[in-house]
CSV table of C-alpha atoms in Angstrom, one decimal:
chain,number,residue,atom,x,y,z
A,740,UNK,CA,0.0,0.0,0.0
A,741,UNK,CA,1.5,3.4,-1.0
A,742,UNK,CA,2.5,5.6,2.0
A,743,UNK,CA,-0.1,8.2,1.2
A,744,UNK,CA,-2.9,5.6,1.8
A,745,UNK,CA,-1.9,4.9,5.5
A,746,UNK,CA,-4.6,5.6,8.0
A,747,UNK,CA,-3.6,6.2,11.6
A,748,UNK,CA,-6.1,5.8,14.4
A,749,UNK,CA,-4.9,8.9,16.2
A,750,UNK,CA,-7.2,10.6,13.7
A,751,UNK,CA,-10.7,9.1,13.8
A,752,UNK,CA,-12.4,11.2,11.1
A,753,UNK,CA,-12.9,8.3,8.7
A,754,UNK,CA,-14.5,5.9,11.2
A,755,UNK,CA,-18.2,5.5,10.3
A,756,UNK,CA,-19.5,3.2,13.0
A,757,UNK,CA,-18.2,0.8,15.6
A,758,UNK,CA,-19.6,-2.0,17.9
A,759,UNK,CA,-18.6,-3.8,21.0
A,760,UNK,CA,-16.2,-2.4,23.6
A,761,UNK,CA,-13.9,-0.6,21.1
A,762,UNK,CA,-11.7,2.1,22.7
A,763,UNK,CA,-8.7,4.2,21.7
A,764,UNK,CA,-5.3,3.5,23.2
A,765,UNK,CA,-2.1,5.5,23.2
A,766,UNK,CA,1.0,3.4,23.7
A,767,UNK,CA,3.9,5.0,25.5
A,768,UNK,CA,7.3,4.9,23.8
A,769,UNK,CA,10.3,2.9,25.1
A,770,UNK,CA,13.1,5.1,26.4
A,771,UNK,CA,16.7,4.4,25.3
A,772,UNK,CA,20.0,6.1,26.3
A,773,UNK,CA,22.6,6.8,23.6
A,774,UNK,CA,26.3,6.4,24.1
A,775,UNK,CA,29.2,8.4,22.7
A,776,UNK,CA,27.6,11.8,22.9
A,777,UNK,CA,28.3,12.8,26.5
A,778,UNK,CA,30.1,16.0,27.3
A,779,UNK,CA,33.9,16.3,26.8
A,780,UNK,CA,36.3,17.3,29.6
A,781,UNK,CA,36.6,20.8,31.0
A,782,UNK,CA,37.8,23.1,28.3
A,783,UNK,CA,36.3,21.2,25.4
A,784,UNK,CA,33.8,22.5,22.9
A,785,UNK,CA,31.0,20.4,24.3
A,786,UNK,CA,31.9,20.6,28.0
A,787,UNK,CA,28.3,21.3,29.1
A,788,UNK,CA,26.9,18.5,27.0
A,789,UNK,CA,24.9,17.8,23.9
A,790,UNK,CA,21.5,19.3,22.9
A,791,UNK,CA,19.1,17.7,20.5
A,792,UNK,CA,18.1,20.8,18.7
A,793,UNK,CA,18.7,19.4,15.2
A,794,UNK,CA,18.1,16.2,13.2
A,795,UNK,CA,19.1,12.6,12.7
A,796,UNK,CA,18.9,11.2,9.1
A,797,UNK,CA,19.5,7.6,8.1
A,798,UNK,CA,21.2,7.1,4.8
A,799,UNK,CA,22.9,4.1,3.3
A,800,UNK,CA,22.7,2.1,6.5
A,801,UNK,CA,24.4,4.9,8.6
A,802,UNK,CA,22.9,7.4,11.0
A,803,UNK,CA,23.9,11.1,10.7
A,804,UNK,CA,23.3,13.5,13.5
A,805,UNK,CA,23.4,17.3,13.6
A,806,UNK,CA,23.1,18.6,17.1
A,807,UNK,CA,24.0,21.5,19.4
A,808,UNK,CA,26.6,21.7,22.2
A,809,UNK,CA,27.7,24.3,24.7
A,810,UNK,CA,31.3,24.9,25.8
A,811,UNK,CA,32.3,25.8,29.4
A,812,UNK,CA,30.7,29.0,30.8
A,813,UNK,CA,33.6,31.3,31.5
A,814,UNK,CA,31.7,34.0,33.4
A,815,UNK,CA,28.4,34.4,35.1
A,816,UNK,CA,28.0,37.5,33.0
A,817,UNK,CA,27.9,35.7,29.6
A,818,UNK,CA,24.9,34.6,27.6
A,819,UNK,CA,23.7,31.3,29.0
A,820,UNK,CA,22.8,29.9,25.5
A,821,UNK,CA,26.3,29.8,23.9
A,822,UNK,CA,25.7,27.1,21.3
A,823,UNK,CA,27.8,25.5,18.6
A,824,UNK,CA,26.7,22.9,16.0
A,825,UNK,CA,28.3,19.5,15.8
A,826,UNK,CA,28.0,16.4,13.6
A,827,UNK,CA,28.2,12.7,14.7
A,828,UNK,CA,27.8,9.3,13.1
A,829,UNK,CA,26.5,5.9,14.1
A,830,UNK,CA,26.0,2.4,12.6
A,831,UNK,CA,23.0,1.5,14.8
A,832,UNK,CA,21.5,4.8,15.9
A,833,UNK,CA,22.4,4.0,19.6
A,834,UNK,CA,26.2,4.1,19.8
A,835,UNK,CA,27.7,7.3,18.4
A,836,UNK,CA,31.1,8.6,17.5
A,837,UNK,CA,32.4,12.2,17.1
A,838,UNK,CA,34.6,12.3,14.0
A,839,UNK,CA,37.5,14.7,13.9
A,840,UNK,CA,36.2,16.9,11.1
A,841,UNK,CA,39.0,19.4,10.9
A,842,UNK,CA,36.6,22.0,9.6
A,843,UNK,CA,37.0,24.7,12.1
A,844,UNK,CA,38.0,25.6,15.7
A,845,UNK,CA,41.2,23.5,15.6
A,846,UNK,CA,43.3,26.1,17.4
A,847,UNK,CA,40.9,26.5,20.3
A,848,UNK,CA,39.5,22.9,20.3
A,849,UNK,CA,41.8,20.4,18.6
A,850,UNK,CA,40.2,17.2,17.3
A,851,UNK,CA,36.7,18.5,17.3
A,852,UNK,CA,33.5,17.5,15.4
A,853,UNK,CA,32.4,21.1,15.1
A,854,UNK,CA,30.7,22.6,12.0
A,855,UNK,CA,31.3,26.2,11.0
A,856,UNK,CA,27.7,27.2,11.4
A,857,UNK,CA,27.3,30.4,13.5
A,858,UNK,CA,24.7,29.1,15.9
A,859,UNK,CA,22.7,25.9,16.6
A,860,UNK,CA,21.0,23.9,13.9
A,861,UNK,CA,17.2,23.4,14.3
A,862,UNK,CA,16.6,20.9,11.6
A,863,UNK,CA,18.4,19.3,8.6
A,864,UNK,CA,16.3,17.8,5.8
A,865,UNK,CA,16.7,16.5,2.3
A,866,UNK,CA,16.1,19.2,-0.3
A,867,UNK,CA,13.1,19.1,-2.5
A,868,UNK,CA,13.5,17.8,-6.1
A,869,UNK,CA,15.0,20.3,-8.4
A,870,UNK,CA,17.2,22.0,-5.9
A,871,UNK,CA,20.9,22.3,-6.7
A,872,UNK,CA,21.9,21.2,-3.2
A,873,UNK,CA,21.3,18.0,-1.2
A,874,UNK,CA,20.5,19.3,2.3
A,875,UNK,CA,18.8,22.3,3.6
A,876,UNK,CA,18.7,23.4,7.3
A,877,UNK,CA,17.3,26.0,9.6
A,878,UNK,CA,19.8,27.6,12.0
A,879,UNK,CA,19.2,29.7,15.1
A,880,UNK,CA,22.0,32.2,14.4
A,881,UNK,CA,23.5,34.2,17.2
A,882,UNK,CA,26.7,35.8,16.0
A,883,UNK,CA,29.7,35.0,13.9
A,884,UNK,CA,32.6,34.0,16.2
A,885,UNK,CA,36.3,34.1,15.3
A,886,UNK,CA,38.0,30.7,14.9
A,887,UNK,CA,34.6,28.9,14.7
A,888,UNK,CA,32.3,30.5,12.2
A,889,UNK,CA,34.4,33.5,11.0
A,890,UNK,CA,36.0,33.4,7.6
A,891,UNK,CA,33.4,31.3,5.8
A,892,UNK,CA,31.6,34.1,4.1
A,893,UNK,CA,28.5,34.2,6.3
A,894,UNK,CA,26.5,37.4,6.7
A,895,UNK,CA,25.2,38.6,10.1
A,896,UNK,CA,22.1,40.6,9.8
A,897,UNK,CA,21.2,40.1,13.5
A,898,UNK,CA,20.0,37.1,15.5
A,899,UNK,CA,17.2,35.0,14.2
A,900,UNK,CA,16.4,31.9,12.1
A,901,UNK,CA,18.5,31.6,8.9
A,902,UNK,CA,18.4,29.0,6.2
A,903,UNK,CA,21.6,27.2,5.1
A,904,UNK,CA,22.2,24.6,2.3
A,905,UNK,CA,24.9,22.0,1.7
A,906,UNK,CA,26.0,19.3,-0.7
A,907,UNK,CA,27.5,17.0,1.9
A,908,UNK,CA,26.0,18.0,5.2
A,909,UNK,CA,29.4,19.2,6.5
A,910,UNK,CA,30.2,22.3,4.4
A,911,UNK,CA,27.4,24.8,4.5
A,912,UNK,CA,26.4,27.9,2.5
A,913,UNK,CA,24.1,30.7,3.7
A,914,UNK,CA,20.8,30.6,1.8
A,915,UNK,CA,19.1,33.6,3.3
A,916,UNK,CA,21.2,36.7,3.9
A,917,UNK,CA,18.8,37.9,6.6
A,918,UNK,CA,16.7,36.1,9.1
A,919,UNK,CA,13.5,34.5,8.0
A,920,UNK,CA,12.1,35.2,11.5
A,921,UNK,CA,13.6,37.3,14.3
A,922,UNK,CA,11.3,36.0,17.2
A,923,UNK,CA,12.0,33.3,19.6
A,924,UNK,CA,14.9,31.0,20.2
A,925,UNK,CA,13.6,27.6,19.0
A,926,UNK,CA,12.1,26.4,15.8
A,927,UNK,CA,11.3,23.2,13.9
A,928,UNK,CA,12.3,22.8,10.3
A,929,UNK,CA,10.8,20.0,8.3
A,930,UNK,CA,10.1,19.0,4.7
A,931,UNK,CA,6.7,18.1,3.3
A,932,UNK,CA,7.4,16.2,0.0
A,933,UNK,CA,3.7,15.5,-0.8
A,934,UNK,CA,2.9,19.3,-0.9
A,935,UNK,CA,6.4,20.2,-2.3
A,936,UNK,CA,7.2,22.6,0.5
A,937,UNK,CA,9.3,23.3,3.6
A,938,UNK,CA,7.6,24.0,6.9
A,939,UNK,CA,9.1,26.2,9.6
A,940,UNK,CA,7.5,26.2,13.0
A,941,UNK,CA,8.9,29.2,14.8
A,942,UNK,CA,8.6,29.8,18.5
A,943,UNK,CA,7.1,33.2,19.3
A,944,UNK,CA,5.4,34.9,22.3
A,945,UNK,CA,1.7,35.6,22.6
A,946,UNK,CA,-0.8,36.5,25.3
A,947,UNK,CA,-3.7,34.5,26.8
A,948,UNK,CA,-5.4,37.0,29.0
A,949,UNK,CA,-2.5,38.5,31.1
A,950,UNK,CA,-0.4,35.3,30.7
A,951,UNK,CA,2.5,35.6,28.2
A,952,UNK,CA,3.3,32.2,26.8
A,953,UNK,CA,5.4,30.5,24.2
A,954,UNK,CA,3.5,29.5,21.1
A,955,UNK,CA,4.4,28.5,17.5
A,956,UNK,CA,3.6,30.1,14.2
A,957,UNK,CA,3.9,28.1,10.9
A,958,UNK,CA,5.7,29.4,7.8
A,959,UNK,CA,5.9,27.6,4.5
A,960,UNK,CA,8.1,27.9,1.4
A,961,UNK,CA,8.8,26.0,-1.8
A,962,UNK,CA,12.4,27.1,-2.1
A,963,UNK,CA,13.6,28.1,1.4
A,964,UNK,CA,14.0,31.7,0.3
A,965,UNK,CA,10.5,33.0,0.0
A,966,UNK,CA,8.2,32.3,3.0
A,967,UNK,CA,4.4,32.5,3.6
A,968,UNK,CA,2.8,33.0,6.9
A,969,UNK,CA,4.5,36.2,8.1
A,970,UNK,CA,3.7,39.9,7.6
A,971,UNK,CA,1.0,42.3,8.7
A,972,UNK,CA,0.9,44.7,11.5
A,973,UNK,CA,0.8,44.5,15.3
A,974,UNK,CA,2.7,42.5,17.9
A,975,UNK,CA,1.8,39.2,16.3
A,976,UNK,CA,2.3,39.5,12.5
A,977,UNK,CA,2.3,35.7,11.9
A,978,UNK,CA,0.1,32.7,11.3
A,979,UNK,CA,-0.5,31.0,14.6
A,980,UNK,CA,-0.4,27.2,14.6
A,981,UNK,CA,0.4,25.6,17.9
A,982,UNK,CA,-1.0,27.4,21.0
A,983,UNK,CA,-2.0,26.2,24.4
A,984,UNK,CA,-5.4,27.0,25.9
A,985,UNK,CA,-7.5,26.8,29.1
A,986,UNK,CA,-7.6,23.0,29.0
A,987,UNK,CA,-3.8,22.9,29.0
A,988,UNK,CA,-3.7,25.3,31.9
A,989,UNK,CA,-6.1,23.0,33.8
A,990,UNK,CA,-3.7,20.1,33.2
A,991,UNK,CA,-0.8,22.2,34.4
A,992,UNK,CA,-2.8,23.2,37.5
A,993,UNK,CA,-3.4,19.5,38.2
A,994,UNK,CA,0.3,19.0,38.1
A,995,UNK,CA,0.9,21.8,40.5
A,996,UNK,CA,1.8,24.6,38.0
A,997,UNK,CA,-0.1,27.6,36.6
A,998,UNK,CA,0.1,28.0,32.9
A,999,UNK,CA,1.1,25.8,29.9
A,1000,UNK,CA,2.9,26.7,26.8
A,1001,UNK,CA,4.7,25.1,23.8
A,1002,UNK,CA,8.5,24.8,24.2
A,1003,UNK,CA,9.4,22.6,21.2
A,1004,UNK,CA,7.8,20.4,18.6
A,1005,UNK,CA,8.7,17.4,16.4
A,1006,UNK,CA,6.7,16.9,13.1
A,1007,UNK,CA,6.3,13.6,11.3
A,1008,UNK,CA,4.3,12.7,8.2
A,1009,UNK,CA,2.5,9.4,7.9
A,1010,UNK,CA,1.0,9.6,4.4
A,1011,UNK,CA,-1.3,12.6,4.4
A,1012,UNK,CA,-1.5,12.8,8.1
A,1013,UNK,CA,0.8,15.1,10.1
A,1014,UNK,CA,1.8,14.0,13.6
A,1015,UNK,CA,3.2,16.3,16.2
A,1016,UNK,CA,5.1,15.5,19.4
A,1017,UNK,CA,4.6,18.7,21.3
A,1018,UNK,CA,6.9,19.6,24.2
A,1019,UNK,CA,4.5,21.2,26.7
A,1020,UNK,CA,6.2,23.4,29.3
A,1021,UNK,CA,4.0,23.8,32.4
A,1022,UNK,CA,5.2,27.0,34.1
A,1023,UNK,CA,5.1,27.9,37.8
A,1024,UNK,CA,6.1,30.8,39.9
A,1025,UNK,CA,7.7,33.2,39.6
A,1026,UNK,CA,5.9,34.2,36.4
A,1027,UNK,CA,7.2,37.4,34.7
A,1028,UNK,CA,4.5,40.0,34.2
A,1029,UNK,CA,5.7,41.1,30.8
A,1030,UNK,CA,5.6,40.2,27.2
A,1031,UNK,CA,8.5,37.7,27.6
A,1032,UNK,CA,9.4,34.1,28.6
A,1033,UNK,CA,9.3,32.6,32.1
A,1034,UNK,CA,11.9,30.0,32.9
A,1035,UNK,CA,10.5,27.7,35.7
A,1036,UNK,CA,8.5,24.6,35.2
A,1037,UNK,CA,8.3,21.0,34.0
A,1038,UNK,CA,7.8,19.3,30.7
A,1039,UNK,CA,5.6,16.6,29.1
A,1040,UNK,CA,5.4,15.4,25.5
A,1041,UNK,CA,2.0,15.0,23.9
A,1042,UNK,CA,0.7,14.1,20.5
A,1043,UNK,CA,-1.3,16.1,18.0
A,1044,UNK,CA,-2.5,15.5,14.4
A,1045,UNK,CA,-3.3,17.7,11.4
A,1046,UNK,CA,-4.6,17.5,7.8
A,1047,UNK,CA,-2.6,20.5,6.6
A,1048,UNK,CA,0.3,21.0,9.0
A,1049,UNK,CA,-1.1,24.3,10.2
A,1050,UNK,CA,-4.4,23.6,12.1
A,1051,UNK,CA,-3.9,21.0,14.8
A,1052,UNK,CA,-6.2,18.8,16.7
A,1053,UNK,CA,-5.7,16.5,19.7
A,1054,UNK,CA,-6.9,13.1,21.0
A,1055,UNK,CA,-9.7,13.3,23.5
A,1056,UNK,CA,-8.2,14.3,26.9
A,1057,UNK,CA,-4.8,15.2,25.4
A,1058,UNK,CA,-3.0,12.3,27.0
A,1059,UNK,CA,0.6,12.5,27.9
A,1060,UNK,CA,2.9,10.5,25.5
A,1061,UNK,CA,6.2,10.9,27.3
A,1062,UNK,CA,6.7,12.1,30.9
A,1063,UNK,CA,9.8,13.0,32.9
A,1064,UNK,CA,11.8,10.1,34.3
A,1065,UNK,CA,12.1,9.1,37.9
A,1066,UNK,CA,14.2,11.5,40.1
A,1067,UNK,CA,17.9,11.1,39.2
A,1068,UNK,CA,17.3,9.7,35.7
A,1069,UNK,CA,18.7,11.6,32.7
A,1070,UNK,CA,15.3,12.9,31.6
A,1071,UNK,CA,13.8,13.7,35.0
A,1072,UNK,CA,14.3,17.4,34.7
A,1073,UNK,CA,13.7,18.8,31.2
A,1074,UNK,CA,13.8,17.7,27.6
A,1075,UNK,CA,13.6,19.0,24.0
A,1076,UNK,CA,13.2,16.9,20.9
A,1077,UNK,CA,14.7,16.6,17.4
A,1078,UNK,CA,12.8,17.9,14.4
A,1079,UNK,CA,11.2,14.5,13.4
A,1080,UNK,CA,11.4,10.8,13.8
A,1081,UNK,CA,13.8,8.5,12.1
A,1082,UNK,CA,12.4,5.4,10.4
A,1083,UNK,CA,14.6,2.4,11.4
A,1084,UNK,CA,13.3,-1.1,10.4
A,1085,UNK,CA,9.9,-1.5,12.1
A,1086,UNK,CA,10.5,1.3,14.5
A,1087,UNK,CA,10.3,5.1,14.7
A,1088,UNK,CA,13.0,6.8,16.8
A,1089,UNK,CA,12.7,10.3,18.3
A,1090,UNK,CA,15.9,11.7,19.7
A,1091,UNK,CA,15.6,14.2,22.5
A,1092,UNK,CA,17.8,16.1,24.9
A,1093,UNK,CA,17.7,14.9,28.5
A,1094,UNK,CA,18.8,16.6,31.7
A,1095,UNK,CA,18.1,15.7,35.3
A,1096,UNK,CA,17.9,19.4,36.1
A,1097,UNK,CA,14.7,21.5,35.6
A,1098,UNK,CA,14.5,24.2,33.0
A,1099,UNK,CA,15.9,27.4,34.5
A,1100,UNK,CA,17.8,25.7,37.3
A,1101,UNK,CA,21.0,27.8,36.7
A,1102,UNK,CA,19.4,31.1,35.6
A,1103,UNK,CA,17.5,33.9,37.2
A,1104,UNK,CA,13.9,34.8,36.2
A,1105,UNK,CA,15.4,37.4,33.8
A,1106,UNK,CA,17.6,34.6,32.2
A,1107,UNK,CA,20.9,35.9,33.6
A,1108,UNK,CA,23.1,33.3,35.2
A,1109,UNK,CA,22.8,32.6,38.9
A,1110,UNK,CA,25.9,33.6,40.7
A,1111,UNK,CA,25.2,31.3,43.6
A,1112,UNK,CA,25.7,28.2,41.3
A,1113,UNK,CA,29.3,27.5,40.4
A,1114,UNK,CA,30.0,27.6,36.7
A,1115,UNK,CA,31.5,24.1,36.7
A,1116,UNK,CA,28.2,22.7,38.0
A,1117,UNK,CA,26.8,23.2,34.5
A,1118,UNK,CA,29.4,20.7,33.1
A,1119,UNK,CA,28.1,17.4,31.8
A,1120,UNK,CA,24.5,18.3,32.5
A,1121,UNK,CA,22.8,16.9,29.4
A,1122,UNK,CA,22.6,13.7,27.4
A,1123,UNK,CA,20.7,12.5,24.4
A,1124,UNK,CA,18.0,9.8,24.6
A,1125,UNK,CA,15.6,8.1,22.2
A,1126,UNK,CA,11.9,7.6,22.5
A,1127,UNK,CA,11.2,4.5,20.4
A,1128,UNK,CA,7.8,3.1,19.1
A,1129,UNK,CA,6.8,0.5,16.6
A,1130,UNK,CA,6.2,2.3,13.3
A,1131,UNK,CA,3.1,4.5,13.2
A,1132,UNK,CA,1.7,3.2,16.5
A,1133,UNK,CA,0.9,6.6,17.9
A,1134,UNK,CA,-2.6,5.3,18.7
A,1135,UNK,CA,-4.6,2.2,18.3
A,1136,UNK,CA,-8.2,0.8,18.5
A,1137,UNK,CA,-8.6,-2.1,20.8
A,1138,UNK,CA,-11.4,-4.4,22.0
A,1139,UNK,CA,-11.7,-7.1,24.6
A,1140,UNK,CA,-14.4,-9.1,22.7
A,1141,UNK,CA,-15.7,-8.9,19.2
A,1142,UNK,CA,-15.2,-5.2,18.6
A,1143,UNK,CA,-15.9,-4.0,15.1
A,1144,UNK,CA,-14.9,-0.7,13.4
A,1145,UNK,CA,-16.2,0.5,10.0
A,1146,UNK,CA,-13.9,2.8,8.0
A,1147,UNK,CA,-14.5,4.8,4.9
A,1148,UNK,CA,-11.7,3.4,2.7
A,1149,UNK,CA,-12.9,5.0,-0.5
A,1150,UNK,CA,-12.5,3.3,-3.9
A,1151,UNK,CA,-9.7,0.9,-4.7
A,1152,UNK,CA,-8.0,3.4,-6.9
A,1153,UNK,CA,-4.5,1.8,-6.5
A,1154,UNK,CA,-2.9,-1.2,-5.0
A,1155,UNK,CA,-4.1,-4.8,-4.8
A,1156,UNK,CA,-3.4,-5.6,-1.2
A,1157,UNK,CA,-4.8,-4.4,2.1
A,1158,UNK,CA,-2.3,-4.1,5.0
A,1159,UNK,CA,-2.8,-3.7,8.7
A,1160,UNK,CA,-0.5,-2.6,11.5
A,1161,UNK,CA,-1.6,-4.6,14.4
A,1162,UNK,CA,-0.9,-6.7,17.5
A,1163,UNK,CA,-3.2,-9.5,18.3
A,1164,UNK,CA,-1.4,-12.3,20.2
A,1165,UNK,CA,-4.4,-14.6,20.7
A,1166,UNK,CA,-7.9,-14.2,19.1
A,1167,UNK,CA,-7.0,-12.6,15.8
A,1168,UNK,CA,-8.2,-9.8,13.6
A,1169,UNK,CA,-10.5,-10.1,10.6
A,1170,UNK,CA,-11.4,-7.7,7.9
A,1171,UNK,CA,-14.3,-7.3,5.6
A,1172,UNK,CA,-14.9,-5.2,2.5
A,1173,UNK,CA,-18.4,-3.7,2.2
A,1174,UNK,CA,-20.3,-1.7,-0.4
A,1175,UNK,CA,-20.2,2.0,0.7
A,1176,UNK,CA,-23.9,2.5,-0.3
A,1177,UNK,CA,-25.5,-0.6,1.2
A,1178,UNK,CA,-23.0,-1.5,4.0
A,1179,UNK,CA,-23.2,-5.2,3.0
A,1180,UNK,CA,-20.1,-7.3,2.5
A,1181,UNK,CA,-19.0,-7.9,-1.1
A,1182,UNK,CA,-19.1,-11.6,-2.2
A,1183,UNK,CA,-16.0,-13.4,-0.9
A,1184,UNK,CA,-15.0,-10.5,1.4
A,1185,UNK,CA,-17.1,-11.0,4.5
A,1186,UNK,CA,-15.5,-11.5,8.0
A,1187,UNK,CA,-16.0,-15.2,7.7
A,1188,UNK,CA,-14.1,-15.2,4.4
A,1189,UNK,CA,-11.0,-13.5,6.0
A,1190,UNK,CA,-8.0,-15.5,7.3
A,1191,UNK,CA,-7.6,-14.2,11.0
A,1192,UNK,CA,-4.4,-12.3,11.6
A,1193,UNK,CA,-2.6,-13.5,14.8
A,1194,UNK,CA,0.7,-11.9,15.7
A,1195,UNK,CA,2.5,-8.6,15.9
A,1196,UNK,CA,3.4,-6.8,12.6
A,1197,UNK,CA,3.5,-3.3,11.3
A,1198,UNK,CA,2.6,-4.3,7.7
A,1199,UNK,CA,0.7,-7.6,7.6
A,1200,UNK,CA,-1.2,-8.4,4.4
A,1201,UNK,CA,-4.9,-9.2,4.9
A,1202,UNK,CA,-5.9,-12.5,3.1
A,1203,UNK,CA,-9.3,-13.7,2.1
A,1204,UNK,CA,-9.8,-17.5,1.5
A,1205,UNK,CA,-11.4,-17.4,-2.0
A,1206,UNK,CA,-11.1,-13.8,-3.3
A,1207,UNK,CA,-8.5,-11.1,-4.0
A,1208,UNK,CA,-8.8,-7.3,-3.8
A,1209,UNK,CA,-7.3,-7.2,-7.3
A,1210,UNK,CA,-10.5,-8.8,-8.6
A,1211,UNK,CA,-12.6,-5.7,-7.6
A,1212,UNK,CA,-13.1,-2.9,-10.1
A,1213,UNK,CA,-10.7,0.0,-9.2
A,1214,UNK,CA,-13.5,2.6,-8.8
A,1215,UNK,CA,-16.0,0.4,-7.0
A,1216,UNK,CA,-17.3,2.1,-3.9
A,1217,UNK,CA,-16.9,0.2,-0.6
């Protein structure tokens, strides 16, 4: 079945009726800890540890990672977010190595895996067909720094989100001479091959009553140079896309906090369905009474879905998909995620930054560094973990006894085989093909004609005893 015909049960809009004790389930991911990415020793380019702002791509059996790091803090007066971009490789996606790239920073940090980018990468994707480069990336650019990003021909038109392109993923060229967006310090950059566009989810600030909170607007472009979704007048000249509301605030209050906002987001496409993993930051006191960010709170990851990548909906109750680990575990404090999942065999892998410290632990409410915390306490404070699920199993429909679900599958316009992604260790799953107008099974395609599926597979072919889907007219309604 072509990828654009996948139907995920996180989105129930094509269900027509159901019977029995059918209910929706949301499996939690398995957490895994990577190796080889921990902070280097004092004085190294990554002394404070890795940050999974960025991407992982799997190509030719090898995993490639673009991620952020922070060197030692040299003074309490310096900017807390002092980021560089690094590159790492892996054969299995779990155990990583930092190659000596010899691209930049050799005088200050010999033997490093630094790239020359003047900031931290927020997403690397394959370029759309017709582009004269292989990769395209969004970078949160801060400033051009001598011996790291200086001397590579980059232009600095102020901080913000810039677009860069590359033929090999290591040597990068500036694609936009000025920032695409100048708001916020986090974004998600992804490619939408079905719509032939790039999507940029940019973190911005907005008000909900007298609560200022982080939210995301959505920009789109066909070439990475010209962007839609920005412009206009006022404080918020953008197309809002991801924004918390009163229900999220109620969930935050139940957890002992005050207000919820979006801190980060990962976007994945399953056919024509967009899936979001939203990093919800539940903020507590002290809250800043200004049009700006507040630093204190906890995180959870939750799922959303969309039909266009701009307007988002949520499962009933907005269940948590990933929550902080137990005290002392790497992800017990705070987490941010990569731009999307990596498909690896029958699994999807979402890489995310993990720290046992809460967000804002080493900074004041105004985001200056706390002088009562020694600078070396920030060393080796982050790691990178993986949230792993079986492919496309964001949600499922389950039943204890003879549950039935009727879906509008449309005409058989292409393909001769029906596949299911299912786990049924005992009783089995059967399928039927019915006429859309009458609701009656087609000859040879009733439940009793189907060979029950028993097992656990992400792509199991449905078999009928005496009929084949290929025998049906392509346009026949069912």
